[in-house]
PDB file of C-alpha atoms and ligand atoms in Angstrom:
ATOM      1  CA  UNK A   1      19.655  97.904 180.840  1.00 52.00           C
ATOM      2  CA  UNK A   2      16.041  98.982 181.093  1.00 60.00           C
ATOM      3  CA  UNK A   3      14.727 101.226 178.351  1.00 67.00           C
ATOM      4  CA  UNK A   4      14.463 104.315 180.500  1.00 69.00           C
ATOM      5  CA  UNK A   5      18.083 103.952 181.628  1.00 66.00           C
ATOM      6  CA  UNK A   6      19.472 103.913 178.101  1.00 78.00           C
ATOM      7  CA  UNK A   7      17.251 106.899 177.256  1.00 91.00           C
ATOM      8  CA  UNK A   8      18.823 108.868 180.101  1.00 94.00           C
ATOM      9  CA  UNK A   9      22.307 107.963 178.912  1.00 94.00           C
ATOM     10  CA  UNK A  10      21.509 108.870 175.301  1.00 94.00           C
ATOM     11  CA  UNK A  11      20.070 112.178 176.396  1.00 95.00           C
ATOM     12  CA  UNK A  12      23.081 112.976 178.584  1.00 95.00           C
ATOM     13  CA  UNK A  13      25.333 112.261 175.588  1.00 94.00           C
ATOM     14  CA  UNK A  14      23.296 114.494 173.303  1.00 95.00           C
ATOM     15  CA  UNK A  15      23.385 117.264 175.883  1.00 95.00           C
ATOM     16  CA  UNK A  16      27.157 116.904 176.179  1.00 93.00           C
ATOM     17  CA  UNK A  17      27.551 117.040 172.399  1.00 93.00           C
ATOM     18  CA  UNK A  18      25.347 120.111 172.078  1.00 92.00           C
ATOM     19  CA  UNK A  19      27.355 121.768 174.828  1.00 91.00           C
ATOM     20  CA  UNK A  20      30.623 121.161 172.963  1.00 87.00           C
ATOM     21  CA  UNK A  21      29.188 122.604 169.758  1.00 81.00           C
ATOM     22  CA  UNK A  22      28.058 125.713 171.556  1.00 76.00           C
ATOM     23  CA  UNK A  23      31.422 127.405 171.030  1.00 61.00           C
ATOM     24  CA  UNK A  24      30.513 130.700 172.597  1.00 61.00           C
ATOM     25  CA  UNK A  25      29.250 129.271 175.815  1.00 61.00           C
ATOM     26  CA  UNK A  26      30.993 126.223 177.196  1.00 65.00           C
ATOM     27  CA  UNK A  27      28.809 126.027 180.232  1.00 76.00           C
ATOM     28  CA  UNK A  28      27.664 122.982 182.126  1.00 86.00           C
ATOM     29  CA  UNK A  29      24.030 122.161 181.394  1.00 95.00           C
ATOM     30  CA  UNK A  30      21.814 120.799 184.133  1.00 97.00           C
ATOM     31  CA  UNK A  31      19.193 118.246 183.122  1.00 98.00           C
ATOM     32  CA  UNK A  32      15.853 118.546 184.893  1.00 98.00           C
ATOM     33  CA  UNK A  33      13.525 115.570 184.357  1.00 98.00           C
ATOM     34  CA  UNK A  34       9.968 116.838 183.954  1.00 98.00           C
ATOM     35  CA  UNK A  35       7.949 114.142 185.704  1.00 98.00           C
ATOM     36  CA  UNK A  36       4.472 115.689 185.606  1.00 98.00           C
ATOM     37  CA  UNK A  37       1.860 113.001 184.867  1.00 97.00           C
ATOM     38  CA  UNK A  38       4.521 110.279 184.885  1.00 97.00           C
ATOM     39  CA  UNK A  39       4.564 107.307 187.246  1.00 97.00           C
ATOM     40  CA  UNK A  40       6.594 107.147 190.446  1.00 98.00           C
ATOM     41  CA  UNK A  41       7.924 103.820 189.210  1.00 97.00           C
ATOM     42  CA  UNK A  42       9.574 105.472 186.187  1.00 96.00           C
ATOM     43  CA  UNK A  43      10.876 108.291 188.378  1.00 97.00           C
ATOM     44  CA  UNK A  44      12.479 105.798 190.764  1.00 97.00           C
ATOM     45  CA  UNK A  45      14.215 104.089 187.852  1.00 96.00           C
ATOM     46  CA  UNK A  46      15.659 107.399 186.698  1.00 96.00           C
ATOM     47  CA  UNK A  47      16.713 108.268 190.238  1.00 97.00           C
ATOM     48  CA  UNK A  48      18.485 104.901 190.509  1.00 96.00           C
ATOM     49  CA  UNK A  49      20.424 105.885 187.384  1.00 95.00           C
ATOM     50  CA  UNK A  50      21.607 109.020 189.131  1.00 96.00           C
ATOM     51  CA  UNK A  51      19.068 111.606 187.975  1.00 97.00           C
ATOM     52  CA  UNK A  52      18.658 114.124 190.801  1.00 98.00           C
ATOM     53  CA  UNK A  53      16.586 117.047 189.452  1.00 98.00           C
ATOM     54  CA  UNK A  54      12.863 116.520 188.888  1.00 98.00           C
ATOM     55  CA  UNK A  55      10.184 119.068 187.963  1.00 98.00           C
ATOM     56  CA  UNK A  56       6.455 119.060 188.595  1.00 98.00           C
ATOM     57  CA  UNK A  57       3.768 121.548 187.618  1.00 98.00           C
ATOM     58  CA  UNK A  58       0.938 120.551 189.982  1.00 98.00           C
ATOM     59  CA  UNK A  59       1.390 120.919 193.724  1.00 98.00           C
ATOM     60  CA  UNK A  60      -0.974 118.096 194.688  1.00 98.00           C
ATOM     61  CA  UNK A  61       0.654 115.586 192.386  1.00 98.00           C
ATOM     62  CA  UNK A  62       4.099 116.582 193.641  1.00 98.00           C
ATOM     63  CA  UNK A  63       3.087 116.253 197.296  1.00 98.00           C
ATOM     64  CA  UNK A  64       2.100 112.652 196.611  1.00 98.00           C
ATOM     65  CA  UNK A  65       5.378 111.843 194.864  1.00 98.00           C
ATOM     66  CA  UNK A  66       7.940 113.642 197.021  1.00 98.00           C
ATOM     67  CA  UNK A  67       7.699 111.287 200.041  1.00 98.00           C
ATOM     68  CA  UNK A  68       8.029 108.254 197.756  1.00 98.00           C
ATOM     69  CA  UNK A  69      11.436 109.426 196.487  1.00 98.00           C
ATOM     70  CA  UNK A  70      12.712 110.668 199.820  1.00 97.00           C
ATOM     71  CA  UNK A  71      15.728 108.296 199.838  1.00 96.00           C
ATOM     72  CA  UNK A  72      17.188 109.784 196.659  1.00 97.00           C
ATOM     73  CA  UNK A  73      17.783 113.358 197.903  1.00 95.00           C
ATOM     74  CA  UNK A  74      16.013 114.788 194.872  1.00 98.00           C
ATOM     75  CA  UNK A  75      16.091 118.492 194.031  1.00 98.00           C
ATOM     76  CA  UNK A  76      12.480 119.395 193.268  1.00 98.00           C
ATOM     77  CA  UNK A  77      11.622 122.156 190.791  1.00 98.00           C
ATOM     78  CA  UNK A  78       8.196 123.755 190.536  1.00 98.00           C
ATOM     79  CA  UNK A  79       7.473 124.818 186.941  1.00 98.00           C
ATOM     80  CA  UNK A  80       3.699 125.333 186.870  1.00 97.00           C
ATOM     81  CA  UNK A  81       1.302 128.242 187.298  1.00 96.00           C
ATOM     82  CA  UNK A  82       1.488 129.460 190.910  1.00 97.00           C
ATOM     83  CA  UNK A  83      -1.729 130.193 192.783  1.00 96.00           C
ATOM     84  CA  UNK A  84      -0.929 132.587 195.578  1.00 96.00           C
ATOM     85  CA  UNK A  85      -2.697 130.510 198.226  1.00 97.00           C
ATOM     86  CA  UNK A  86      -0.306 127.659 197.361  1.00 98.00           C
ATOM     87  CA  UNK A  87       2.900 129.676 197.805  1.00 98.00           C
ATOM     88  CA  UNK A  88       3.474 128.401 201.317  1.00 98.00           C
ATOM     89  CA  UNK A  89       3.278 124.709 200.404  1.00 98.00           C
ATOM     90  CA  UNK A  90       5.346 125.253 197.263  1.00 98.00           C
ATOM     91  CA  UNK A  91       8.098 127.076 199.143  1.00 98.00           C
ATOM     92  CA  UNK A  92       8.142 124.416 201.872  1.00 98.00           C
ATOM     93  CA  UNK A  93       8.375 121.437 199.546  1.00 98.00           C
ATOM     94  CA  UNK A  94      10.466 122.534 196.570  1.00 98.00           C
ATOM     95  CA  UNK A  95      14.126 123.530 196.174  1.00 98.00           C
ATOM     96  CA  UNK A  96      13.516 125.622 193.074  1.00 98.00           C
ATOM     97  CA  UNK A  97      10.559 127.644 191.824  1.00 98.00           C
ATOM     98  CA  UNK A  98      11.023 128.489 188.153  1.00 98.00           C
ATOM     99  CA  UNK A  99       7.677 130.075 187.353  1.00 98.00           C
ATOM    100  CA  UNK A 100       7.547 133.269 189.409  1.00 98.00           C
ATOM    101  CA  UNK A 101       5.726 135.829 187.272  1.00 97.00           C
ATOM    102  CA  UNK A 102       4.181 138.421 189.568  1.00 97.00           C
ATOM    103  CA  UNK A 103       5.133 140.553 192.550  1.00 98.00           C
ATOM    104  CA  UNK A 104       2.443 139.322 194.912  1.00 98.00           C
ATOM    105  CA  UNK A 105       3.983 135.849 195.118  1.00 98.00           C
ATOM    106  CA  UNK A 106       7.395 137.010 196.280  1.00 98.00           C
ATOM    107  CA  UNK A 107       6.777 137.925 199.963  1.00 98.00           C
ATOM    108  CA  UNK A 108       4.596 134.845 200.350  1.00 98.00           C
ATOM    109  CA  UNK A 109       7.314 132.519 199.071  1.00 98.00           C
ATOM    110  CA  UNK A 110       9.919 134.265 201.221  1.00 98.00           C
ATOM    111  CA  UNK A 111       7.792 134.124 204.374  1.00 98.00           C
ATOM    112  CA  UNK A 112       7.389 130.361 204.029  1.00 97.00           C
ATOM    113  CA  UNK A 113      11.177 129.915 203.835  1.00 97.00           C
ATOM    114  CA  UNK A 114      11.988 131.581 207.157  1.00 95.00           C
ATOM    115  CA  UNK A 115      14.694 129.582 208.917  1.00 93.00           C
ATOM    116  CA  UNK A 116      15.320 127.391 205.877  1.00 94.00           C
ATOM    117  CA  UNK A 117      17.899 127.529 203.097  1.00 96.00           C
ATOM    118  CA  UNK A 118      16.989 130.245 200.582  1.00 98.00           C
ATOM    119  CA  UNK A 119      14.571 129.093 197.899  1.00 98.00           C
ATOM    120  CA  UNK A 120      16.085 129.149 194.392  1.00 98.00           C
ATOM    121  CA  UNK A 121      13.962 131.347 192.160  1.00 98.00           C
ATOM    122  CA  UNK A 122      13.766 131.836 188.415  1.00 98.00           C
ATOM    123  CA  UNK A 123      11.498 134.437 186.883  1.00 98.00           C
ATOM    124  CA  UNK A 124       9.359 133.119 184.061  1.00 98.00           C
ATOM    125  CA  UNK A 125       9.922 135.376 181.075  1.00 97.00           C
ATOM    126  CA  UNK A 126       7.323 135.921 178.376  1.00 95.00           C
ATOM    127  CA  UNK A 127       9.578 137.563 175.814  1.00 90.00           C
ATOM    128  CA  UNK A 128       7.473 136.981 172.769  1.00 84.00           C
ATOM    129  CA  UNK A 129       4.317 138.673 174.013  1.00 76.00           C
ATOM    130  CA  UNK A 130       2.206 135.585 173.936  1.00 75.00           C
ATOM    131  CA  UNK A 131      -0.891 136.670 175.762  1.00 74.00           C
ATOM    132  CA  UNK A 132      -2.095 133.107 176.367  1.00 72.00           C
ATOM    133  CA  UNK A 133       1.105 132.152 178.159  1.00 75.00           C
ATOM    134  CA  UNK A 134       2.251 132.857 181.693  1.00 85.00           C
ATOM    135  CA  UNK A 135       5.342 134.891 182.355  1.00 94.00           C
ATOM    136  CA  UNK A 136       6.452 138.441 182.987  1.00 96.00           C
ATOM    137  CA  UNK A 137       7.347 140.884 180.229  1.00 95.00           C
ATOM    138  CA  UNK A 138      10.932 142.188 180.039  1.00 94.00           C
ATOM    139  CA  UNK A 139      10.354 145.355 182.091  1.00 94.00           C
ATOM    140  CA  UNK A 140       8.413 143.503 184.738  1.00 96.00           C
ATOM    141  CA  UNK A 141      11.283 141.042 185.038  1.00 98.00           C
ATOM    142  CA  UNK A 142      13.552 143.811 186.308  1.00 98.00           C
ATOM    143  CA  UNK A 143      10.968 144.856 188.911  1.00 98.00           C
ATOM    144  CA  UNK A 144      10.513 141.271 190.077  1.00 98.00           C
ATOM    145  CA  UNK A 145      14.269 140.707 190.201  1.00 98.00           C
ATOM    146  CA  UNK A 146      14.657 143.669 192.554  1.00 98.00           C
ATOM    147  CA  UNK A 147      11.935 142.363 194.872  1.00 98.00           C
ATOM    148  CA  UNK A 148      13.470 138.876 194.938  1.00 98.00           C
ATOM    149  CA  UNK A 149      16.964 140.275 195.518  1.00 98.00           C
ATOM    150  CA  UNK A 150      15.654 142.114 198.580  1.00 98.00           C
ATOM    151  CA  UNK A 151      14.331 138.948 200.209  1.00 98.00           C
ATOM    152  CA  UNK A 152      16.884 137.135 202.370  1.00 97.00           C
ATOM    153  CA  UNK A 153      15.107 133.805 202.051  1.00 98.00           C
ATOM    154  CA  UNK A 154      15.043 133.844 198.258  1.00 98.00           C
ATOM    155  CA  UNK A 155      17.994 133.372 195.914  1.00 98.00           C
ATOM    156  CA  UNK A 156      17.543 134.921 192.476  1.00 98.00           C
ATOM    157  CA  UNK A 157      19.032 132.379 190.033  1.00 98.00           C
ATOM    158  CA  UNK A 158      17.842 133.592 186.631  1.00 98.00           C
ATOM    159  CA  UNK A 159      15.158 133.080 184.002  1.00 98.00           C
ATOM    160  CA  UNK A 160      12.843 130.340 182.788  1.00 98.00           C
ATOM    161  CA  UNK A 161      11.306 130.573 179.354  1.00 97.00           C
ATOM    162  CA  UNK A 162       8.844 128.605 177.206  1.00 94.00           C
ATOM    163  CA  UNK A 163       9.089 130.241 173.786  1.00 92.00           C
ATOM    164  CA  UNK A 164       6.607 129.691 170.942  1.00 91.00           C
ATOM    165  CA  UNK A 165       6.887 126.233 169.411  1.00 92.00           C
ATOM    166  CA  UNK A 166       9.094 126.061 166.313  1.00 93.00           C
ATOM    167  CA  UNK A 167      10.052 122.920 164.433  1.00 94.00           C
ATOM    168  CA  UNK A 168      13.211 124.181 162.698  1.00 97.00           C
ATOM    169  CA  UNK A 169      16.487 124.237 164.591  1.00 96.00           C
ATOM    170  CA  UNK A 170      17.446 127.651 163.179  1.00 97.00           C
ATOM    171  CA  UNK A 171      14.139 129.244 164.146  1.00 97.00           C
ATOM    172  CA  UNK A 172      14.339 127.683 167.602  1.00 97.00           C
ATOM    173  CA  UNK A 173      17.882 128.912 168.081  1.00 96.00           C
ATOM    174  CA  UNK A 174      17.012 132.436 166.990  1.00 97.00           C
ATOM    175  CA  UNK A 175      14.349 132.685 169.693  1.00 96.00           C
ATOM    176  CA  UNK A 176      16.661 131.296 172.342  1.00 96.00           C
ATOM    177  CA  UNK A 177      19.364 133.775 171.345  1.00 96.00           C
ATOM    178  CA  UNK A 178      16.938 136.606 172.036  1.00 96.00           C
ATOM    179  CA  UNK A 179      16.376 135.169 175.477  1.00 97.00           C
ATOM    180  CA  UNK A 180      20.118 134.911 176.005  1.00 96.00           C
ATOM    181  CA  UNK A 181      20.594 138.575 175.070  1.00 96.00           C
ATOM    182  CA  UNK A 182      17.954 139.568 177.566  1.00 97.00           C
ATOM    183  CA  UNK A 183      19.534 137.328 180.200  1.00 97.00           C
ATOM    184  CA  UNK A 184      22.844 139.140 179.707  1.00 96.00           C
ATOM    185  CA  UNK A 185      21.163 142.481 180.365  1.00 97.00           C
ATOM    186  CA  UNK A 186      19.684 141.106 183.562  1.00 98.00           C
ATOM    187  CA  UNK A 187      23.060 139.639 184.555  1.00 97.00           C
ATOM    188  CA  UNK A 188      24.695 143.069 184.209  1.00 98.00           C
ATOM    189  CA  UNK A 189      22.474 144.299 186.991  1.00 98.00           C
ATOM    190  CA  UNK A 190      22.437 141.035 188.978  1.00 98.00           C
ATOM    191  CA  UNK A 191      25.860 139.450 188.410  1.00 97.00           C
ATOM    192  CA  UNK A 192      25.129 136.536 190.757  1.00 96.00           C
ATOM    193  CA  UNK A 193      22.535 134.942 188.505  1.00 97.00           C
ATOM    194  CA  UNK A 194      23.666 131.751 186.804  1.00 95.00           C
ATOM    195  CA  UNK A 195      20.616 130.062 185.281  1.00 96.00           C
ATOM    196  CA  UNK A 196      18.802 130.226 181.953  1.00 97.00           C
ATOM    197  CA  UNK A 197      16.255 127.459 182.055  1.00 98.00           C
ATOM    198  CA  UNK A 198      15.291 126.868 178.416  1.00 97.00           C
ATOM    199  CA  UNK A 199      14.917 123.884 176.145  1.00 97.00           C
ATOM    200  CA  UNK A 200      12.519 120.905 176.277  1.00 97.00           C
ATOM    201  CA  UNK A 201      12.223 117.542 174.490  1.00 96.00           C
ATOM    202  CA  UNK A 202      11.791 119.084 171.035  1.00 96.00           C
ATOM    203  CA  UNK A 203      14.283 121.935 171.205  1.00 97.00           C
ATOM    204  CA  UNK A 204      16.940 121.397 173.870  1.00 97.00           C
ATOM    205  CA  UNK A 205      19.793 121.181 171.340  1.00 96.00           C
ATOM    206  CA  UNK A 206      18.954 124.636 169.952  1.00 96.00           C
ATOM    207  CA  UNK A 207      18.542 126.016 173.458  1.00 96.00           C
ATOM    208  CA  UNK A 208      21.970 124.757 174.494  1.00 95.00           C
ATOM    209  CA  UNK A 209      23.516 126.126 171.301  1.00 94.00           C
ATOM    210  CA  UNK A 210      22.112 129.520 172.323  1.00 94.00           C
ATOM    211  CA  UNK A 211      23.478 129.370 175.874  1.00 94.00           C
ATOM    212  CA  UNK A 212      20.954 127.475 178.018  1.00 95.00           C
ATOM    213  CA  UNK A 213      22.285 126.269 181.385  1.00 95.00           C
ATOM    214  CA  UNK A 214      19.293 124.106 182.304  1.00 97.00           C
ATOM    215  CA  UNK A 215      17.021 122.000 180.122  1.00 98.00           C
ATOM    216  CA  UNK A 216      13.627 120.641 181.226  1.00 98.00           C
ATOM    217  CA  UNK A 217      12.934 117.369 179.478  1.00 98.00           C
ATOM    218  CA  UNK A 218       9.747 115.313 179.912  1.00 97.00           C
ATOM    219  CA  UNK A 219       8.461 113.071 177.120  1.00 96.00           C
ATOM    220  CA  UNK A 220      11.883 112.426 175.643  1.00 95.00           C
ATOM    221  CA  UNK A 221      12.902 110.782 178.942  1.00 95.00           C
ATOM    222  CA  UNK A 222       9.692 109.194 180.143  1.00 95.00           C
ATOM    223  CA  UNK A 223       7.572 108.649 177.041  1.00 93.00           C
ATOM    224  CA  UNK A 224       4.050 110.063 176.648  1.00 92.00           C
ATOM    225  CA  UNK A 225       2.339 111.516 179.681  1.00 93.00           C
ATOM    226  CA  UNK A 226      -0.703 109.872 181.305  1.00 88.00           C
TER     227      UNK A 226
HETATM  228  C1  PLP B   1       5.810 119.918 180.397  1.00 96.81           C
HETATM  229  C2  PLP B   1       6.856 120.934 180.496  1.00 96.81           C
HETATM  230  C3  PLP B   1       8.156 120.685 180.022  1.00 96.81           C
HETATM  231  C4  PLP B   1       8.588 119.378 179.361  1.00 96.81           C
HETATM  232  O1  PLP B   1       8.025 119.228 178.096  1.00 96.81           O
HETATM  233  P1  PLP B   1       8.444 117.990 177.150  1.00 96.81           P
HETATM  234  O2  PLP B   1       8.056 118.459 175.797  1.00 96.81           O
HETATM  235  O3  PLP B   1       7.663 116.809 177.614  1.00 96.81           O
HETATM  236  O4  PLP B   1       9.904 117.780 177.292  1.00 96.81           O
HETATM  237  C5  PLP B   1       9.109 121.674 180.195  1.00 96.81           C
HETATM  238  N1  PLP B   1       8.817 122.850 180.776  1.00 96.81           N
HETATM  239  C6  PLP B   1       7.591 123.129 181.236  1.00 96.81           C
HETATM  240  C7  PLP B   1       7.347 124.448 181.880  1.00 96.81           C
HETATM  241  C8  PLP B   1       6.565 122.196 181.106  1.00 96.81           C
HETATM  242  O5  PLP B   1       5.349 122.496 181.568  1.00 96.81           O
END
């Protein structure tokens, strides 16, 4: 087997193990391969192994890659900063947008989805008040959720979060548990949501232990980025 194939299998096993250990939440965890600044060749190899969810954070780079993987029926996730003039192209080319963080984007994304399947939307949450990072604060999240819920062409799926980097499992898990608590409050008001996108190469096990339903893994799958 090629190296990347065994990496995918190892990662799937680790995800499954973490899911079993997460006694409170025996949910299924979806693996999204973060392919930003990775070669199409590596992406094709992963797709041949059955990987179906890929995430990009730059529109232009994604638009070059998407046609080259057309045969694999990939679900594409946008996880980068959204410029409002790019909403149309993002909504037309992606299945998920995980980084919605302000009201202005919402009608633009919805407009571009007219006549198509609803676009899956996660709100990017900035729970830890990190001013340098994107994301909406907790109160804003409720306002954004209401706006998304009112758009027929958007499907509110849940939250995406990029918490401050921690190296210890316990510290990582504590942060993710805070996110989970907030998610539960949001789910009381919007019972149809089903997604907490949290956990990356260095902390996915802690994220799953705290209730993540979707992990976004880049370097652990592909190696270093270009
Ligand atoms: C790059 C990126 C990831 C993946 O990070 P790795 O550490 O390479 O796994 C996940 N989420 C977002 C939003 C990213 O930008």
